[in-house]
Amino acid sequence: MKKILILGSTGSIGINTLDVVRKHPDKFSVSALTINTRIDLLIPQIKEFKPELVVVVDETAAKNLKNTAGINCKILSGVEGLVYIASNFDYDILLGAMVGFAGLLPTIEAVKRGKRIALANKETLVVAGELITSLIEEYKAEIIPVDSEHSAIYQCLIGENINEVEKLILTASGGPFLNKNEKELETVTINEALAHPNWKMGNKITIDSASLMNKGLEVIEAHWLFGFPKEKIEVVIHPQSIIHSMVEFKDCSIKAQMGIPDMRLPIQYALSFPERIENDFAKTDFKKIKELTFFEPDFEKFKCLKLAYDTLSSSGTTPCILNAANEIAVEKFLKGDISFNKIPDIIDNALNNIENHKSPDLDTIIECDKETRRFVGKSLLCNFS
Ligand code: NAD
Ligand code: MG
């Protein structure tokens, strides 16, 4: 029986993770849950999965939960609660399903305890890939990717000699704006951007998928997870999302991992690895899939993808600047404060104005994130409103 700590249990990945646990009560149990604010979603989860401890980061929401009848587990609040739970509490696997930079601190605590981390929260690896990679080696921790592309590559690499890999091929659905031109991107609405053709996900990653920043973040994530330079990480648009990603080898052979899009599959794999366990997910019927198509991404139209690739040339804190500027820009777009095509402009401006620090330690990364948020906030007041 593996005890799981879920960071971000009320989000899309968190809810899918709980469904995997629900279906395998003989293999997995929930030891603790953490969320930001939505106690209305957390309360039924507590009643069903009976965690010993929960963390509600928002203080007011935590107080409200303490006053709720029938809730008997221990309740902590604040970022300190998150760090405490990751660093002191009893669990076997940390499932990182928080969104954004906020996932970094608890993930580092789990690494320092040599735990298995089933990682969906890609922003953590984007902002601190170099640091986390070295800590993983030092503390003998293990990251099993939950992001479907990286889970696919992880599975394709098993049993292979890493020196015989020619390149990693990340597939991208292309998002809702695949067939819009650059001019049309100026006027797309929030609802259009939130209408992802293949996946139902949280708002931030859905906007990232529309701008292709999600794929850019995934290129950086793949770089740190598998240790390949950006020249050996290719992105190909594959609108059906059946092939989750591929690995090409020196002999021109290509391995792909496929299946009907369902995040429960990579989540279950990251929890059960090295075992594969049965489930009742939809089976892939190739006779019903009429076609699998592939295109080159348009780097001119989707500038975020290019910006993300470019940060791998300079490395250091540039991916952290890219991520923080993107988090703010997406937040502003979702509030209706800026248009969709301003997202890459805001990120580019931050990358051009904030100093890069090589091989950053944790304090430098935290300071870079704060500095970028301050810079973007100020420049939005002056230039982009
Ligand atoms: P979501 O917005 O649906 O859920 C986010 C969760 O994190 C919620 O439980 C929320 O309470 C919690 N949270 C948010 N901000 C927080 C904060 N500041 N402190 C503490 N908790 C906080 O997001 P999601 O779609 O589930 O995505 C989660 C992560 O997984 C993201 O990094 C995303 O890129 C990655 N991911 C998601 C999918 C997907 O299908 N949804 C696929 C691949 C990767
Ligand atoms: Mg993905």
Short mmCIF file of C-alpha atoms and ligand atoms in Angstrom, two decimals:
data_model
loop_
_atom_site.label_atom_id
_atom_site.label_comp_id
_atom_site.label_asym_id
_atom_site.label_seq_id
_atom_site.Cartn_x
_atom_site.Cartn_y
_atom_site.Cartn_z
CA MET A 1 0.00 0.00 0.00
CA LYS A 2 1.52 3.34 -1.07
CA LYS A 3 0.61 6.47 0.91
CA ILE A 4 0.12 9.51 -1.29
CA LEU A 5 0.37 13.18 -0.49
CA ILE A 6 -1.47 15.20 -3.14
CA LEU A 7 -0.47 18.84 -3.56
CA GLY A 8 -3.40 20.52 -5.32
CA SER A 9 -6.14 17.91 -4.84
CA THR A 10 -8.99 20.17 -6.00
CA GLY A 11 -7.49 20.84 -9.44
CA SER A 12 -7.86 18.86 -12.64
CA ILE A 13 -4.83 16.59 -12.00
CA GLY A 14 -5.69 16.30 -8.28
CA ILE A 15 -9.24 15.12 -9.04
CA ASN A 16 -7.95 12.62 -11.64
CA THR A 17 -5.41 11.34 -9.11
CA LEU A 18 -8.14 10.74 -6.55
CA ASP A 19 -10.05 8.77 -9.16
CA VAL A 20 -7.01 6.52 -9.68
CA VAL A 21 -6.77 6.03 -5.88
CA ARG A 22 -10.53 5.36 -5.68
CA LYS A 23 -10.20 2.57 -8.26
CA HIS A 24 -7.24 0.90 -6.50
CA PRO A 25 -7.94 0.96 -2.76
CA ASP A 26 -5.73 -2.12 -2.32
CA LYS A 27 -2.68 -0.29 -3.75
CA PHE A 28 -2.97 3.39 -2.83
CA SER A 29 -4.22 5.47 0.07
CA VAL A 30 -4.33 9.23 0.62
CA SER A 31 -2.27 10.38 3.58
CA ALA A 32 -2.70 14.14 3.10
CA LEU A 33 -4.26 16.70 0.75
CA THR A 34 -3.34 20.31 0.10
CA ILE A 35 -5.28 23.05 -1.69
CA ASN A 36 -5.34 26.80 -2.08
CA THR A 37 -8.92 28.01 -1.42
CA ARG A 38 -11.76 25.74 -2.63
CA ILE A 39 -12.87 24.03 0.60
CA ASP A 40 -16.27 23.31 -1.01
CA LEU A 41 -14.39 20.84 -3.26
CA LEU A 42 -12.08 19.65 -0.46
CA ILE A 43 -14.80 18.72 2.06
CA PRO A 44 -16.21 15.78 0.05
CA GLN A 45 -12.63 14.63 -0.65
CA ILE A 46 -11.88 14.58 3.10
CA LYS A 47 -15.08 12.64 3.78
CA GLU A 48 -14.33 10.06 1.10
CA PHE A 49 -10.54 9.58 1.40
CA LYS A 50 -10.06 10.35 5.13
CA PRO A 51 -6.61 11.99 5.02
CA GLU A 52 -4.87 12.45 8.38
CA LEU A 53 -3.91 16.01 7.54
CA VAL A 54 -4.91 18.74 5.09
CA VAL A 55 -3.32 22.07 4.25
CA VAL A 56 -5.48 24.96 3.06
CA VAL A 57 -3.05 27.69 2.04
CA ASP A 58 -5.61 30.50 2.25
CA GLU A 59 -6.00 31.42 5.97
CA THR A 60 -9.68 32.42 5.78
CA ALA A 61 -10.65 29.26 3.92
CA ALA A 62 -8.65 27.19 6.48
CA LYS A 63 -10.59 28.86 9.34
CA ASN A 64 -13.89 28.12 7.61
CA LEU A 65 -12.88 24.48 7.21
CA LYS A 66 -12.04 24.23 10.94
CA ASN A 67 -15.59 25.44 11.69
CA THR A 68 -17.17 22.86 9.39
CA ALA A 69 -19.13 20.09 11.13
CA GLY A 70 -17.89 16.53 10.62
CA ILE A 71 -14.28 17.43 9.67
CA ASN A 72 -11.96 15.71 12.12
CA CYS A 73 -8.58 15.69 10.39
CA LYS A 74 -5.75 18.02 11.33
CA ILE A 75 -5.82 21.29 9.35
CA LEU A 76 -2.80 23.50 8.63
CA SER A 77 -2.65 26.72 6.63
CA GLY A 78 -0.23 28.98 4.77
CA VAL A 79 2.86 28.21 2.71
CA GLU A 80 4.50 27.05 5.99
CA GLY A 81 1.83 24.33 6.14
CA LEU A 82 2.81 23.14 2.66
CA VAL A 83 6.50 23.06 3.51
CA TYR A 84 5.81 21.34 6.86
CA ILE A 85 3.73 18.61 5.30
CA ALA A 86 6.27 17.86 2.54
CA SER A 87 9.22 17.89 4.94
CA ASN A 88 7.78 16.15 8.04
CA PHE A 89 4.69 14.15 7.25
CA ASP A 90 4.53 10.41 6.57
CA TYR A 91 3.98 9.58 2.86
CA ASP A 92 5.58 7.43 0.12
CA ILE A 93 4.80 9.49 -2.99
CA LEU A 94 4.29 13.21 -3.42
CA LEU A 95 1.91 13.91 -6.31
CA GLY A 96 2.77 17.45 -7.41
CA ALA A 97 -0.44 18.82 -8.93
CA MET A 98 -0.24 22.44 -7.80
CA VAL A 99 -0.07 25.01 -10.54
CA GLY A 100 2.81 27.44 -11.00
CA PHE A 101 5.89 28.52 -9.05
CA ALA A 102 4.10 27.85 -5.74
CA GLY A 103 4.85 24.12 -6.16
CA LEU A 104 8.62 24.63 -5.91
CA LEU A 105 9.20 24.76 -2.12
CA PRO A 106 7.25 21.64 -1.11
CA THR A 107 8.70 19.69 -4.07
CA ILE A 108 12.25 20.53 -2.95
CA GLU A 109 11.40 19.30 0.56
CA ALA A 110 10.22 15.97 -0.85
CA VAL A 111 13.41 15.68 -2.94
CA LYS A 112 15.50 16.26 0.19
CA ARG A 113 13.76 13.32 1.84
CA GLY A 114 14.60 11.06 -1.11
CA LYS A 115 10.92 10.52 -1.96
CA ARG A 116 9.27 9.55 -5.21
CA ILE A 117 7.74 12.62 -6.81
CA ALA A 118 5.01 12.08 -9.39
CA LEU A 119 5.36 15.45 -11.06
CA ALA A 120 2.64 17.27 -12.98
CA ASN A 121 3.70 20.72 -11.78
CA LYS A 122 6.09 21.40 -14.69
CA GLU A 123 6.76 25.00 -13.59
CA THR A 124 8.88 23.62 -10.73
CA LEU A 125 11.34 22.01 -13.15
CA VAL A 126 11.23 25.01 -15.47
CA VAL A 127 12.28 27.49 -12.78
CA ALA A 128 14.73 25.28 -10.86
CA GLY A 129 15.70 22.42 -13.18
CA GLU A 130 19.42 22.63 -12.54
CA LEU A 131 19.03 22.82 -8.75
CA ILE A 132 16.45 20.04 -8.55
CA THR A 133 18.45 17.73 -10.81
CA SER A 134 21.50 18.04 -8.56
CA LEU A 135 19.41 17.60 -5.38
CA ILE A 136 17.80 14.47 -6.84
CA GLU A 137 21.22 12.96 -7.31
CA GLU A 138 22.41 14.03 -3.86
CA TYR A 139 19.34 12.74 -1.99
CA LYS A 140 18.58 9.73 -4.26
CA ALA A 141 15.06 10.98 -4.90
CA GLU A 142 13.11 10.03 -8.02
CA ILE A 143 10.87 12.02 -10.36
CA ILE A 144 8.35 10.12 -12.46
CA PRO A 145 6.71 12.56 -14.88
CA VAL A 146 2.93 12.89 -14.97
CA ASP A 147 2.87 15.32 -17.91
CA SER A 148 1.63 13.02 -20.68
CA GLU A 149 4.46 13.83 -23.13
CA HIS A 150 7.16 13.18 -20.56
CA SER A 151 5.46 10.07 -19.30
CA ALA A 152 5.49 8.86 -22.93
CA ILE A 153 9.20 9.60 -23.34
CA TYR A 154 9.97 8.02 -19.95
CA GLN A 155 8.20 4.85 -21.09
CA CYS A 156 9.93 4.87 -24.51
CA LEU A 157 13.37 5.16 -22.88
CA ILE A 158 13.00 2.16 -20.60
CA GLY A 159 15.48 -0.55 -21.53
CA GLU A 160 17.34 1.77 -23.93
CA ASN A 161 20.89 3.11 -23.92
CA ILE A 162 20.61 6.89 -23.56
CA ASN A 163 23.69 7.34 -25.82
CA GLU A 164 21.78 5.73 -28.67
CA VAL A 165 18.98 8.31 -28.63
CA GLU A 166 18.95 10.68 -31.62
CA LYS A 167 16.17 13.00 -30.44
CA LEU A 168 13.03 13.38 -28.34
CA ILE A 169 9.86 14.29 -30.25
CA LEU A 170 7.25 16.09 -28.15
CA THR A 171 3.79 16.14 -29.67
CA ALA A 172 1.48 19.15 -29.27
CA SER A 173 -2.21 19.31 -30.08
CA GLY A 174 -1.76 22.87 -31.37
CA GLY A 175 -4.54 24.14 -29.11
CA PRO A 176 -7.68 26.03 -30.14
CA PHE A 177 -5.84 28.57 -32.32
CA LEU A 178 -3.92 26.17 -34.57
CA ASN A 179 -5.73 27.44 -37.66
CA LYS A 180 -5.96 31.13 -36.80
CA ASN A 181 -3.52 33.59 -38.34
CA GLU A 182 -1.40 36.12 -36.45
CA LYS A 183 -3.88 38.95 -37.08
CA GLU A 184 -6.81 36.89 -35.76
CA LEU A 185 -4.88 36.13 -32.54
CA GLU A 186 -5.16 39.86 -31.64
CA THR A 187 -8.88 39.59 -31.00
CA VAL A 188 -9.43 36.08 -29.58
CA THR A 189 -11.57 35.99 -26.43
CA ILE A 190 -10.95 34.39 -23.04
CA ASN A 191 -13.63 31.77 -23.70
CA GLU A 192 -12.13 30.89 -27.08
CA ALA A 193 -8.71 30.48 -25.45
CA LEU A 194 -10.21 28.29 -22.71
CA ALA A 195 -11.84 25.92 -25.23
CA HIS A 196 -9.10 23.29 -25.61
CA PRO A 197 -10.00 20.76 -28.32
CA ASN A 198 -8.70 17.58 -26.58
CA TRP A 199 -8.02 18.07 -22.85
CA LYS A 200 -10.04 19.46 -19.93
CA MET A 201 -7.51 21.14 -17.65
CA GLY A 202 -7.05 24.04 -15.23
CA ASN A 203 -7.29 27.57 -16.65
CA LYS A 204 -3.59 28.44 -16.53
CA ILE A 205 -2.38 25.40 -18.48
CA THR A 206 -5.28 25.78 -20.92
CA ILE A 207 -4.16 29.32 -21.81
CA ASP A 208 -0.56 28.07 -22.00
CA SER A 209 -1.76 25.42 -24.46
CA ALA A 210 -3.45 28.08 -26.60
CA SER A 211 -0.26 30.17 -26.75
CA LEU A 212 1.96 27.05 -27.09
CA MET A 213 3.84 28.25 -23.99
CA ASN A 214 2.79 24.93 -22.49
CA LYS A 215 4.88 23.16 -25.13
CA GLY A 216 7.72 25.60 -24.51
CA LEU A 217 7.63 24.82 -20.78
CA GLU A 218 7.58 21.12 -21.71
CA VAL A 219 10.71 21.48 -23.85
CA ILE A 220 12.49 22.90 -20.78
CA GLU A 221 10.95 20.18 -18.59
CA ALA A 222 12.20 17.48 -21.02
CA HIS A 223 15.67 19.05 -21.04
CA TRP A 224 15.98 18.65 -17.25
CA LEU A 225 14.21 15.31 -16.94
CA PHE A 226 16.12 13.51 -19.67
CA GLY A 227 19.31 15.59 -20.04
CA PHE A 228 19.11 16.42 -23.77
CA PRO A 229 20.11 19.76 -25.33
CA LYS A 230 17.40 21.82 -27.03
CA GLU A 231 18.72 20.77 -30.49
CA LYS A 232 17.67 17.20 -29.65
CA ILE A 233 14.17 18.11 -28.49
CA GLU A 234 11.75 18.59 -31.37
CA VAL A 235 8.12 19.71 -31.21
CA VAL A 236 5.62 18.40 -33.74
CA ILE A 237 1.95 19.39 -33.96
CA HIS A 238 -0.31 16.34 -33.79
CA PRO A 239 -3.93 17.55 -33.42
CA GLN A 240 -5.45 14.17 -32.46
CA SER A 241 -3.28 13.80 -29.29
CA ILE A 242 -3.15 10.00 -29.73
CA ILE A 243 0.64 9.80 -29.86
CA HIS A 244 1.71 11.34 -26.55
CA SER A 245 5.36 11.68 -27.62
CA MET A 246 8.18 9.74 -29.28
CA VAL A 247 11.88 8.90 -29.11
CA GLU A 248 14.02 8.50 -32.22
CA PHE A 249 17.16 6.34 -32.00
CA LYS A 250 20.46 6.37 -33.91
CA ASP A 251 19.30 3.54 -36.18
CA CYS A 252 16.28 5.67 -37.32
CA SER A 253 13.89 3.52 -35.32
CA ILE A 254 11.18 5.47 -33.50
CA LYS A 255 9.27 4.42 -30.37
CA ALA A 256 5.96 6.12 -29.55
CA GLN A 257 3.60 5.83 -26.60
CA MET A 258 -0.07 6.15 -27.56
CA GLY A 259 -3.55 6.05 -26.19
CA ILE A 260 -6.85 7.91 -25.94
CA PRO A 261 -6.13 11.22 -24.13
CA ASP A 262 -6.80 10.60 -20.43
CA MET A 263 -4.53 12.05 -17.73
CA ARG A 264 -5.41 9.20 -15.38
CA LEU A 265 -3.11 6.98 -17.43
CA PRO A 266 0.18 8.88 -16.84
CA ILE A 267 -0.92 9.57 -13.24
CA GLN A 268 -1.50 5.87 -12.58
CA TYR A 269 1.80 4.97 -14.26
CA ALA A 270 3.73 7.43 -12.07
CA LEU A 271 2.12 5.98 -8.94
CA SER A 272 2.44 2.28 -9.83
CA PHE A 273 5.81 2.27 -11.68
CA PRO A 274 7.53 -0.11 -12.31
CA GLU A 275 4.31 -2.12 -12.19
CA ARG A 276 1.54 -1.65 -14.80
CA ILE A 277 -1.91 -2.18 -13.33
CA GLU A 278 -5.27 -2.85 -14.92
CA ASN A 279 -7.97 -0.19 -15.20
CA ASP A 280 -11.25 0.53 -16.96
CA PHE A 281 -10.03 3.46 -19.11
CA ALA A 282 -11.16 3.70 -22.75
CA LYS A 283 -9.19 1.36 -25.02
CA THR A 284 -7.65 2.71 -28.23
CA ASP A 285 -9.37 1.29 -31.29
CA PHE A 286 -7.23 2.07 -34.34
CA LYS A 287 -10.08 1.13 -36.65
CA LYS A 288 -12.04 4.10 -35.30
CA ILE A 289 -9.17 6.58 -35.46
CA LYS A 290 -9.43 7.78 -39.03
CA GLU A 291 -6.14 9.65 -39.26
CA LEU A 292 -3.08 10.75 -37.37
CA THR A 293 -1.63 13.98 -38.79
CA PHE A 294 1.54 15.96 -38.09
CA PHE A 295 2.72 19.52 -38.80
CA GLU A 296 5.64 21.75 -38.05
CA PRO A 297 4.83 24.38 -35.37
CA ASP A 298 4.66 28.00 -36.54
CA PHE A 299 7.27 29.77 -34.39
CA GLU A 300 6.34 33.19 -35.85
CA LYS A 301 2.71 32.87 -34.83
CA PHE A 302 3.39 31.12 -31.51
CA LYS A 303 6.19 33.31 -30.19
CA CYS A 304 5.99 31.82 -26.68
CA LEU A 305 7.34 28.52 -27.98
CA LYS A 306 10.40 30.24 -29.44
CA LEU A 307 10.96 32.32 -26.30
CA ALA A 308 10.95 29.16 -24.19
CA TYR A 309 13.40 27.34 -26.51
CA ASP A 310 15.70 30.36 -26.42
CA THR A 311 15.94 30.34 -22.62
CA LEU A 312 17.76 27.00 -22.90
CA SER A 313 20.65 28.74 -24.69
CA SER A 314 21.37 31.05 -21.77
CA SER A 315 19.84 28.90 -19.00
CA GLY A 316 20.53 30.20 -15.43
CA THR A 317 17.51 32.18 -14.24
CA THR A 318 16.12 32.96 -17.71
CA PRO A 319 13.55 30.10 -17.57
CA CYS A 320 12.47 31.47 -14.17
CA ILE A 321 11.99 34.95 -15.69
CA LEU A 322 10.04 33.41 -18.59
CA ASN A 323 7.82 31.48 -16.19
CA ALA A 324 7.07 34.34 -13.79
CA ALA A 325 6.32 36.78 -16.62
CA ASN A 326 4.08 34.18 -18.23
CA GLU A 327 2.20 33.49 -14.98
CA ILE A 328 1.44 37.20 -14.59
CA ALA A 329 0.57 37.70 -18.26
CA VAL A 330 -1.83 34.73 -18.23
CA GLU A 331 -3.46 36.01 -15.03
CA LYS A 332 -3.94 39.43 -16.67
CA PHE A 333 -5.36 37.89 -19.85
CA LEU A 334 -7.82 35.82 -17.80
CA LYS A 335 -8.94 39.01 -16.02
CA GLY A 336 -9.52 40.70 -19.37
CA ASP A 337 -6.76 43.27 -18.73
CA ILE A 338 -4.64 42.44 -21.80
CA SER A 339 -5.20 40.88 -25.21
CA PHE A 340 -3.93 37.36 -25.99
CA ASN A 341 -1.14 38.47 -28.32
CA LYS A 342 0.39 40.69 -25.59
CA ILE A 343 1.42 37.57 -23.62
CA PRO A 344 4.68 36.96 -25.56
CA ASP A 345 5.47 40.70 -25.68
CA ILE A 346 5.31 40.92 -21.88
CA ILE A 347 7.56 37.87 -21.49
CA ASP A 348 10.05 39.12 -24.09
CA ASN A 349 10.25 42.49 -22.34
CA ALA A 350 10.99 40.83 -18.99
CA LEU A 351 13.65 38.56 -20.54
CA ASN A 352 15.34 41.60 -22.13
CA ASN A 353 15.43 43.65 -18.95
CA ILE A 354 16.09 41.29 -16.05
CA GLU A 355 19.58 40.06 -15.30
CA ASN A 356 20.36 36.36 -15.74
CA HIS A 357 22.12 34.56 -12.86
CA LYS A 358 23.99 31.38 -13.76
CA SER A 359 23.60 28.18 -11.66
CA PRO A 360 21.18 29.85 -9.22
CA ASP A 361 20.60 28.58 -5.68
CA LEU A 362 17.10 28.50 -4.18
CA ASP A 363 17.26 32.04 -2.74
CA THR A 364 18.36 33.43 -6.12
CA ILE A 365 15.48 31.65 -7.85
CA ILE A 366 12.94 32.97 -5.32
CA GLU A 367 14.33 36.49 -5.67
CA CYS A 368 14.30 36.25 -9.49
CA ASP A 369 10.64 35.18 -9.42
CA LYS A 370 9.74 38.13 -7.17
CA GLU A 371 11.80 40.62 -9.19
CA THR A 372 10.16 39.50 -12.44
CA ARG A 373 6.66 39.81 -10.96
CA ARG A 374 7.50 43.35 -9.73
CA PHE A 375 8.98 44.29 -13.10
CA VAL A 376 6.04 42.94 -15.11
CA GLY A 377 3.55 44.64 -12.75
CA LYS A 378 5.26 48.00 -13.25
CA SER A 379 5.73 47.65 -17.00
CA LEU A 380 2.08 46.69 -17.41
CA LEU A 381 1.08 49.96 -15.80
CA CYS A 382 3.32 51.92 -18.19
CA ASN A 383 3.26 50.05 -21.51
CA PHE A 384 0.61 47.43 -21.88
CA SER A 385 -2.60 48.79 -20.40
P1 NAD B 1 -5.76 23.47 -11.61
O1 NAD B 1 -5.79 24.94 -11.70
O2 NAD B 1 -6.95 22.70 -12.08
O3 NAD B 1 -5.46 23.02 -10.10
C1 NAD B 1 -4.44 23.59 -9.35
C2 NAD B 1 -4.43 23.05 -7.92
O4 NAD B 1 -3.36 23.71 -7.21
C3 NAD B 1 -5.70 23.34 -7.12
O5 NAD B 1 -5.95 22.27 -6.24
C4 NAD B 1 -5.36 24.59 -6.31
O6 NAD B 1 -6.03 24.64 -5.06
C5 NAD B 1 -3.87 24.40 -6.07
N1 NAD B 1 -3.17 25.69 -6.00
C6 NAD B 1 -3.20 26.69 -6.93
N2 NAD B 1 -2.43 27.73 -6.52
C7 NAD B 1 -1.92 27.38 -5.32
C8 NAD B 1 -1.07 28.03 -4.39
N3 NAD B 1 -0.59 29.26 -4.61
N4 NAD B 1 -0.74 27.37 -3.25
C9 NAD B 1 -1.23 26.13 -3.01
N5 NAD B 1 -2.04 25.46 -3.84
C10 NAD B 1 -2.37 26.08 -5.00
O7 NAD B 1 -4.46 22.98 -12.42
P2 NAD B 1 -4.22 21.61 -13.20
O8 NAD B 1 -4.76 21.69 -14.56
O9 NAD B 1 -4.61 20.47 -12.33
O10 NAD B 1 -2.63 21.63 -13.35
C11 NAD B 1 -1.79 21.40 -12.24
C12 NAD B 1 -0.35 21.28 -12.73
O11 NAD B 1 -0.26 20.12 -13.54
C13 NAD B 1 0.11 22.46 -13.58
O12 NAD B 1 1.46 22.70 -13.32
C14 NAD B 1 -0.06 21.96 -15.00
O13 NAD B 1 0.85 22.54 -15.90
C15 NAD B 1 0.26 20.47 -14.83
N6 NAD B 1 -0.39 19.60 -15.83
C16 NAD B 1 -1.75 19.57 -15.91
C17 NAD B 1 -2.35 18.75 -16.85
C18 NAD B 1 -3.85 18.65 -16.93
O14 NAD B 1 -4.36 17.83 -17.70
N7 NAD B 1 -4.60 19.40 -16.18
C19 NAD B 1 -1.57 17.99 -17.73
C20 NAD B 1 -0.19 18.05 -17.61
C21 NAD B 1 0.39 18.86 -16.66
MG MG B 2 1.63 17.96 -21.42
#
